[in-house]
Coordinates of C-alpha atoms and ligand atoms in Angstrom, one line a residue:
M3 CA 0.3 -52.0 -1.7
K4 CA -0.9 -55.6 -1.5
S5 CA -3.1 -56.9 -4.2
S6 CA -5.4 -58.8 -1.8
K7 CA -7.6 -55.9 -0.6
T8 CA -10.8 -56.3 1.3
M9 CA -13.9 -54.8 -0.2
T10 CA -13.9 -51.7 2.1
D11 CA -10.3 -51.0 1.3
E12 CA -11.3 -51.0 -2.3
I13 CA -14.0 -48.4 -1.7
I14 CA -11.8 -46.1 0.3
Q15 CA -8.9 -46.4 -2.1
T16 CA -10.6 -45.3 -5.3
H17 CA -11.6 -41.8 -6.0
S18 CA -14.8 -40.3 -7.3
S19 CA -13.2 -40.4 -10.8
G20 CA -12.4 -44.1 -10.3
S21 CA -8.6 -43.4 -10.4
S22 CA -6.9 -46.1 -8.3
I23 CA -4.4 -45.1 -5.7
D24 CA -1.7 -47.6 -6.8
E25 CA -1.2 -46.7 -10.5
A26 CA 1.3 -44.1 -11.6
V27 CA -0.4 -40.8 -11.6
T28 CA -0.4 -38.0 -14.2
L29 CA -0.3 -34.7 -12.4
S30 CA -1.5 -31.6 -14.3
I31 CA -0.1 -28.3 -13.0
V32 CA -2.2 -25.4 -14.2
V33 CA -0.5 -22.0 -14.2
P34 CA -2.2 -18.8 -15.4
V35 CA 0.4 -16.2 -16.4
F36 CA 0.0 -12.6 -17.2
N37 CA 3.1 -10.6 -17.8
E38 CA 5.3 -13.0 -15.8
A39 CA 8.4 -13.2 -18.1
E40 CA 10.6 -12.8 -15.1
A41 CA 8.8 -15.4 -12.9
V42 CA 8.3 -18.4 -15.2
G43 CA 12.0 -19.5 -15.1
Y44 CA 12.2 -19.5 -11.3
F45 CA 8.9 -21.4 -11.2
L46 CA 10.0 -24.2 -13.5
E47 CA 13.3 -24.5 -11.7
R48 CA 11.6 -25.0 -8.3
L49 CA 9.1 -27.4 -9.8
K50 CA 12.0 -29.4 -11.2
Q51 CA 13.6 -29.7 -7.8
V52 CA 10.4 -31.0 -6.3
F53 CA 9.7 -33.6 -8.9
E54 CA 13.1 -34.8 -9.8
K55 CA 12.8 -38.0 -7.7
G56 CA 9.1 -38.6 -8.2
A57 CA 9.3 -41.6 -10.5
R58 CA 5.6 -42.5 -10.1
I59 CA 4.4 -39.1 -11.2
N60 CA 4.1 -38.0 -14.8
L61 CA 4.0 -34.3 -15.2
D62 CA 1.6 -32.3 -17.5
I63 CA 2.4 -28.6 -17.1
V64 CA -0.2 -26.3 -18.6
F65 CA 0.7 -22.6 -18.8
V66 CA -2.2 -20.4 -19.7
N67 CA -0.8 -17.2 -21.2
D68 CA -3.5 -14.7 -20.3
G69 CA -2.8 -12.1 -23.0
S70 CA 0.6 -11.1 -21.7
T71 CA 2.0 -7.9 -23.3
D72 CA 5.6 -8.6 -22.4
N73 CA 7.7 -11.5 -23.7
T74 CA 6.1 -14.2 -21.4
L75 CA 5.1 -16.3 -24.4
S76 CA 8.5 -16.3 -26.0
R77 CA 10.1 -17.2 -22.6
L78 CA 7.6 -20.1 -22.3
L79 CA 8.3 -21.3 -25.8
E80 CA 12.0 -21.2 -25.0
L81 CA 11.5 -23.2 -21.8
Q82 CA 9.3 -25.7 -23.7
R83 CA 12.2 -26.7 -25.9
D84 CA 13.9 -28.3 -22.9
N85 CA 10.8 -29.6 -21.3
T86 CA 8.3 -31.4 -23.5
T87 CA 5.8 -31.8 -20.6
I88 CA 5.0 -28.2 -21.0
R89 CA 1.9 -27.1 -22.9
I90 CA 1.0 -23.5 -23.5
V91 CA -2.6 -22.4 -24.0
D92 CA -2.3 -18.9 -25.5
L93 CA -5.5 -16.9 -25.0
S94 CA -6.5 -14.2 -27.5
R95 CA -6.3 -11.4 -25.0
N96 CA -6.3 -10.8 -21.2
F97 CA -9.4 -12.5 -19.8
G98 CA -8.5 -12.3 -16.2
K99 CA -7.2 -15.0 -13.8
E100 CA -10.6 -16.7 -13.3
A101 CA -11.1 -17.2 -17.1
A102 CA -7.4 -18.3 -17.5
L103 CA -7.8 -20.9 -14.8
T104 CA -11.0 -22.2 -16.5
A105 CA -9.1 -22.5 -19.7
G106 CA -6.2 -24.3 -18.0
L107 CA -8.5 -26.8 -16.2
K108 CA -10.2 -27.6 -19.5
A109 CA -6.8 -28.3 -21.1
A110 CA -5.5 -30.4 -18.2
K111 CA -5.2 -34.1 -18.9
G112 CA -4.1 -35.5 -15.5
H113 CA -5.7 -37.8 -12.9
V114 CA -5.0 -35.0 -10.4
I115 CA -4.9 -31.3 -11.2
V116 CA -3.3 -28.5 -9.2
P117 CA -3.9 -24.8 -10.1
I118 CA -0.9 -22.7 -8.9
D119 CA 0.3 -19.1 -9.1
V120 CA 3.5 -18.7 -11.1
D121 CA 5.1 -16.3 -8.6
L122 CA 5.9 -19.1 -6.1
Q123 CA 3.5 -17.7 -3.5
D124 CA 2.0 -21.2 -3.6
P125 CA 5.0 -23.4 -2.7
P126 CA 5.3 -26.4 -5.1
E127 CA 6.9 -28.4 -2.3
L128 CA 3.4 -28.8 -0.9
I129 CA 2.2 -30.8 -4.0
P130 CA 3.7 -34.1 -3.0
K131 CA 2.0 -33.8 0.4
M132 CA -1.3 -33.1 -1.4
I133 CA -0.8 -36.2 -3.5
E134 CA -0.3 -38.2 -0.3
K135 CA -3.6 -37.0 1.0
W136 CA -5.2 -37.8 -2.4
R137 CA -3.8 -41.3 -2.1
E138 CA -5.5 -41.5 1.2
G139 CA -8.8 -41.1 -0.6
F140 CA -9.6 -37.4 -0.6
D141 CA -10.8 -35.8 -3.8
V142 CA -9.8 -32.2 -2.9
V143 CA -6.8 -31.1 -0.9
L144 CA -6.9 -27.4 0.0
G145 CA -3.8 -25.4 0.7
K146 CA -4.6 -23.1 3.6
R147 CA -2.4 -20.1 4.4
I148 CA -1.8 -20.0 8.1
N149 CA 0.4 -16.9 8.0
R150 CA -0.1 -14.1 5.5
D151 CA 2.6 -11.7 6.8
S152 CA 3.8 -11.4 3.2
D153 CA 0.5 -9.7 2.2
S154 CA 0.0 -6.1 3.2
W155 CA -2.0 -5.3 6.4
S156 CA -4.9 -3.8 4.3
K157 CA -5.1 -6.9 2.1
Q158 CA -5.2 -9.2 5.1
K159 CA -7.9 -7.2 6.8
S160 CA -10.1 -6.7 3.8
S161 CA -9.9 -10.4 3.0
T162 CA -10.9 -11.3 6.6
W163 CA -13.9 -9.0 6.3
F164 CA -14.9 -10.3 2.9
Y165 CA -15.0 -13.9 4.1
R166 CA -17.0 -12.9 7.2
L167 CA -19.6 -11.0 5.2
H168 CA -19.7 -13.6 2.4
N169 CA -20.2 -16.5 4.7
K170 CA -22.8 -14.7 6.7
I171 CA -25.1 -13.8 3.8
S172 CA -24.5 -16.7 1.5
D173 CA -25.6 -20.3 1.7
L174 CA -22.3 -21.4 0.3
Q175 CA -19.4 -21.3 2.9
L176 CA -16.0 -20.3 1.5
P177 CA -13.1 -21.7 3.6
E178 CA -11.1 -18.7 4.9
N179 CA -7.5 -18.2 3.8
V180 CA -7.8 -20.7 1.0
G181 CA -6.9 -19.5 -2.5
D182 CA -7.0 -21.3 -5.8
F183 CA -4.0 -23.5 -4.8
R184 CA -5.4 -26.9 -4.2
L185 CA -5.3 -30.5 -5.6
M186 CA -8.4 -31.8 -7.3
D187 CA -9.2 -35.2 -8.6
R188 CA -10.3 -35.6 -12.2
A189 CA -13.9 -36.0 -11.1
V190 CA -13.9 -32.6 -9.4
V191 CA -12.5 -30.9 -12.5
D192 CA -15.0 -32.6 -14.7
A193 CA -17.8 -31.4 -12.4
L194 CA -16.4 -27.8 -12.6
G195 CA -16.5 -28.1 -16.4
E196 CA -20.2 -28.7 -16.2
L197 CA -20.9 -25.4 -14.5
T198 CA -22.1 -23.1 -17.3
E199 CA -21.8 -19.6 -15.9
S200 CA -19.6 -17.3 -17.8
R201 CA -18.7 -15.0 -14.9
R202 CA -16.5 -17.4 -13.0
F203 CA -15.7 -16.7 -9.4
M204 CA -13.5 -19.8 -9.1
K205 CA -13.2 -19.9 -5.3
G206 CA -17.0 -20.1 -5.1
L207 CA -17.3 -22.7 -7.8
F208 CA -14.6 -24.8 -6.2
A209 CA -16.5 -24.7 -2.9
W210 CA -19.8 -25.3 -4.6
V211 CA -18.9 -28.6 -6.2
G212 CA -18.0 -30.1 -2.8
F213 CA -16.4 -33.6 -2.7
R214 CA -14.3 -35.2 0.0
T215 CA -11.9 -32.5 1.2
A216 CA -8.8 -32.4 3.2
T217 CA -6.7 -29.3 4.2
I218 CA -2.9 -28.8 4.4
E219 CA -1.5 -25.6 6.0
Y220 CA 1.3 -23.5 4.7
T221 CA 2.9 -20.1 5.1
R222 CA 2.5 -17.9 2.1
P223 CA 5.9 -16.4 1.0
K224 CA 6.5 -13.2 -0.9
R225 CA 6.3 -13.0 -4.7
S226 CA 9.5 -14.4 -6.4
A227 CA 9.7 -11.7 -9.1
G228 CA 7.5 -9.1 -10.8
R229 CA 4.6 -7.5 -9.1
S230 CA 1.0 -8.4 -8.1
K231 CA -1.6 -7.9 -10.8
F232 CA -4.3 -7.0 -8.3
N233 CA -4.7 -3.6 -6.7
G234 CA -7.2 -2.3 -4.2
W235 CA -9.9 -1.5 -6.8
S236 CA -9.6 -4.8 -8.6
L237 CA -9.9 -6.7 -5.2
W238 CA -13.0 -4.7 -4.4
N239 CA -14.5 -5.7 -7.7
F240 CA -13.5 -9.3 -7.1
A241 CA -15.2 -9.2 -3.7
L242 CA -18.4 -7.8 -5.3
E243 CA -18.2 -10.5 -7.9
G244 CA -17.9 -13.2 -5.2
I245 CA -20.9 -11.9 -3.2
T246 CA -23.2 -11.3 -6.1
S247 CA -22.3 -14.8 -7.5
F248 CA -23.5 -16.7 -4.5
S249 CA -25.9 -14.6 -2.5
N250 CA -29.2 -12.9 -3.1
A251 CA -29.1 -11.3 0.4
P252 CA -28.1 -7.8 -0.9
L253 CA -31.2 -7.8 -3.1
R254 CA -33.6 -9.0 -0.4
I255 CA -32.3 -6.7 2.3
W256 CA -34.1 -3.7 0.6
T257 CA -37.5 -5.2 1.5
Y258 CA -36.6 -5.1 5.1
L259 CA -34.8 -1.8 5.1
G260 CA -37.7 -0.2 3.2
S261 CA -40.2 -1.6 5.7
A262 CA -38.1 -0.4 8.6
V263 CA -37.9 3.2 7.1
A264 CA -41.6 3.2 6.2
F265 CA -42.5 2.1 9.7
T266 CA -40.3 4.7 11.4
S267 CA -41.7 7.5 9.2
F268 CA -45.2 6.4 10.1
I269 CA -44.5 6.7 13.8
F270 CA -42.8 10.0 13.1
A271 CA -46.0 11.2 11.3
L272 CA -48.1 10.2 14.2
F273 CA -45.8 12.1 16.5
I274 CA -46.0 15.2 14.4
M275 CA -49.8 15.1 14.3
L276 CA -50.0 14.7 18.0
R277 CA -47.6 17.6 18.5
V278 CA -49.7 19.8 16.1
L279 CA -52.8 18.9 18.1
V280 CA -51.2 19.7 21.4
Y281 CA -48.9 22.7 20.6
G282 CA -50.4 24.0 17.3
T283 CA -48.5 24.4 14.0
D284 CA -44.7 24.8 14.0
V285 CA -43.1 26.5 11.0
P286 CA -39.4 25.7 11.3
G287 CA -38.4 22.3 10.0
Y288 CA -36.2 23.0 7.0
A289 CA -33.3 21.0 8.4
S290 CA -35.2 17.9 9.2
I291 CA -36.9 17.9 5.8
I292 CA -33.6 18.2 3.9
V293 CA -32.0 15.5 6.0
S294 CA -34.8 13.0 5.5
I295 CA -35.0 13.8 1.7
T296 CA -31.3 13.3 1.2
F297 CA -31.1 10.3 3.5
L298 CA -34.0 8.5 1.7
G299 CA -32.6 9.5 -1.7
G300 CA -29.3 8.0 -0.8
I301 CA -30.9 4.8 0.4
Q302 CA -32.9 4.5 -2.8
L303 CA -29.9 5.0 -5.0
I304 CA -28.0 2.3 -3.2
G305 CA -31.0 0.0 -3.7
I306 CA -31.1 0.8 -7.4
G307 CA -27.4 0.3 -7.6
I308 CA -27.6 -3.2 -6.1
I309 CA -30.4 -4.2 -8.4
G310 CA -28.3 -2.9 -11.3
E311 CA -25.4 -5.1 -10.2
Y312 CA -27.5 -8.2 -10.4
L313 CA -29.3 -7.1 -13.6
G314 CA -25.9 -6.6 -15.1
R315 CA -24.9 -10.1 -14.2
T316 CA -28.1 -11.6 -15.7
Y317 CA -27.5 -9.5 -18.8
I318 CA -24.0 -10.8 -19.3
E319 CA -24.9 -14.4 -18.5
S320 CA -27.8 -14.2 -21.0
K321 CA -25.4 -13.6 -23.9
H322 CA -23.8 -17.0 -23.4
R323 CA -20.4 -15.8 -24.6
P324 CA -17.5 -18.1 -24.1
V325 CA -15.4 -17.5 -21.0
Y326 CA -12.2 -17.1 -23.0
L327 CA -10.9 -17.6 -26.5
V328 CA -7.8 -19.6 -27.3
R329 CA -5.4 -18.2 -29.9
R330 CA -3.3 -21.3 -30.1
I331 CA -2.1 -24.3 -28.1
Y332 CA 1.6 -25.0 -28.3
E333 CA 2.6 -28.6 -27.5
I334 CA 5.4 -30.8 -28.4
K335 CA 4.2 -34.3 -29.3
D336 CA 6.6 -37.2 -28.9
Ligands
LIG429 N1 -2.9 -13.7 -13.5 C1 -3.5 -14.0 -14.7 N2 -4.4 -13.0 -15.3 C2 -4.6 -11.8 -14.7 C3 -4.0 -11.5 -13.5 C4 -3.2 -12.5 -12.9 O1 -3.4 -15.1 -15.2 O2 -5.3 -11.0 -15.3 C5 -2.0 -14.7 -12.8 C6 -0.6 -14.2 -12.5 O3 0.2 -14.3 -13.5 C7 -0.3 -15.1 -11.3 C8 -1.6 -15.4 -10.7 O4 -2.6 -15.0 -11.6 O5 0.2 -16.4 -11.8 C9 -1.8 -14.6 -9.4 O6 -1.5 -13.2 -9.6 P1 -0.8 -12.3 -8.5 O7 0.4 -12.9 -8.0 O8 -0.6 -11.0 -9.2 O9 -2.0 -12.2 -7.4 P2 -1.7 -12.0 -5.8 O10 -0.9 -13.1 -5.4 O11 -1.1 -10.7 -5.7 O12 -3.1 -12.1 -5.3
LIG430 MG1 0.9 -13.6 -6.1

């Protein structure tokens, strides 16, 4: 680009972090891995193909070994011998993907940072396109899945419903069909680092920090090797985590539900009194009593459960435990 820029060009072509568009960029690729010995080799191979020609891009590859119990770590160390741009953050146990991502973002040194799954479900070919968008002046470039045929029907449906519900009851809008795969400017990652909560629903935190955002669409392919670490139950818990992280609506709904039930029973009481006055006492009523007792008991238990959910979160946050513990960082200094 020409050196004689106008003032407005200058503004548009620097990022929130102040990184200029022209200089050679360092790209940090953050890859959480949990029992992925089979997948890491394929992943690096593909990455190599994508960045072979990119002379203006320095790579900084951060693998976070999230307490793998197979030989993922030894595989990574083996691969590191041929590729000194790899660093390995080895966590002390399995802390879950959200914590592993947090660890990786903290370790990343680049001007731009891209979290990515190791199983090639987030195509690395998209990263150069994301960098182009970043060069246009965007701080965040989202990868949006336009086709999720590779996911099961139930996973697609439950995800659609989750986003609908979440976006209805929360002030924070989560973009649909967008995972953790995205490019972020240094400033965005620094902002994320300032968020102190220890229960980290990354999708929500990513959306919460904001910044100038662009979107690139892609088709999500099948996993390269190994199997998914998330089953139905863990996805359900993940959804609860998301909703309780960013919305108080489930807590407040009880005031309205309680009022509605109380109002209805008041009307019902009036109705019974009138009926007694007109027709005299009526002994049968066993069924309706049992139904209303169990119904109200159920509603109360759900209410208590939801309060418990939030109380539990407060309890865990109040301990201020670190999000993860690092056992060791492996890096080759040159
Ligand atoms: N992962 C992790 N810790 C976990 C579970 C998963 O670091 O406790 C990593 C996993 O190795 C992969 C990424 O998170 O790189 C996405 O996992 P997966 O492909 O199983 O999720 P899915 O694509 O099925 O949602
Ligand atoms: Mg996957």
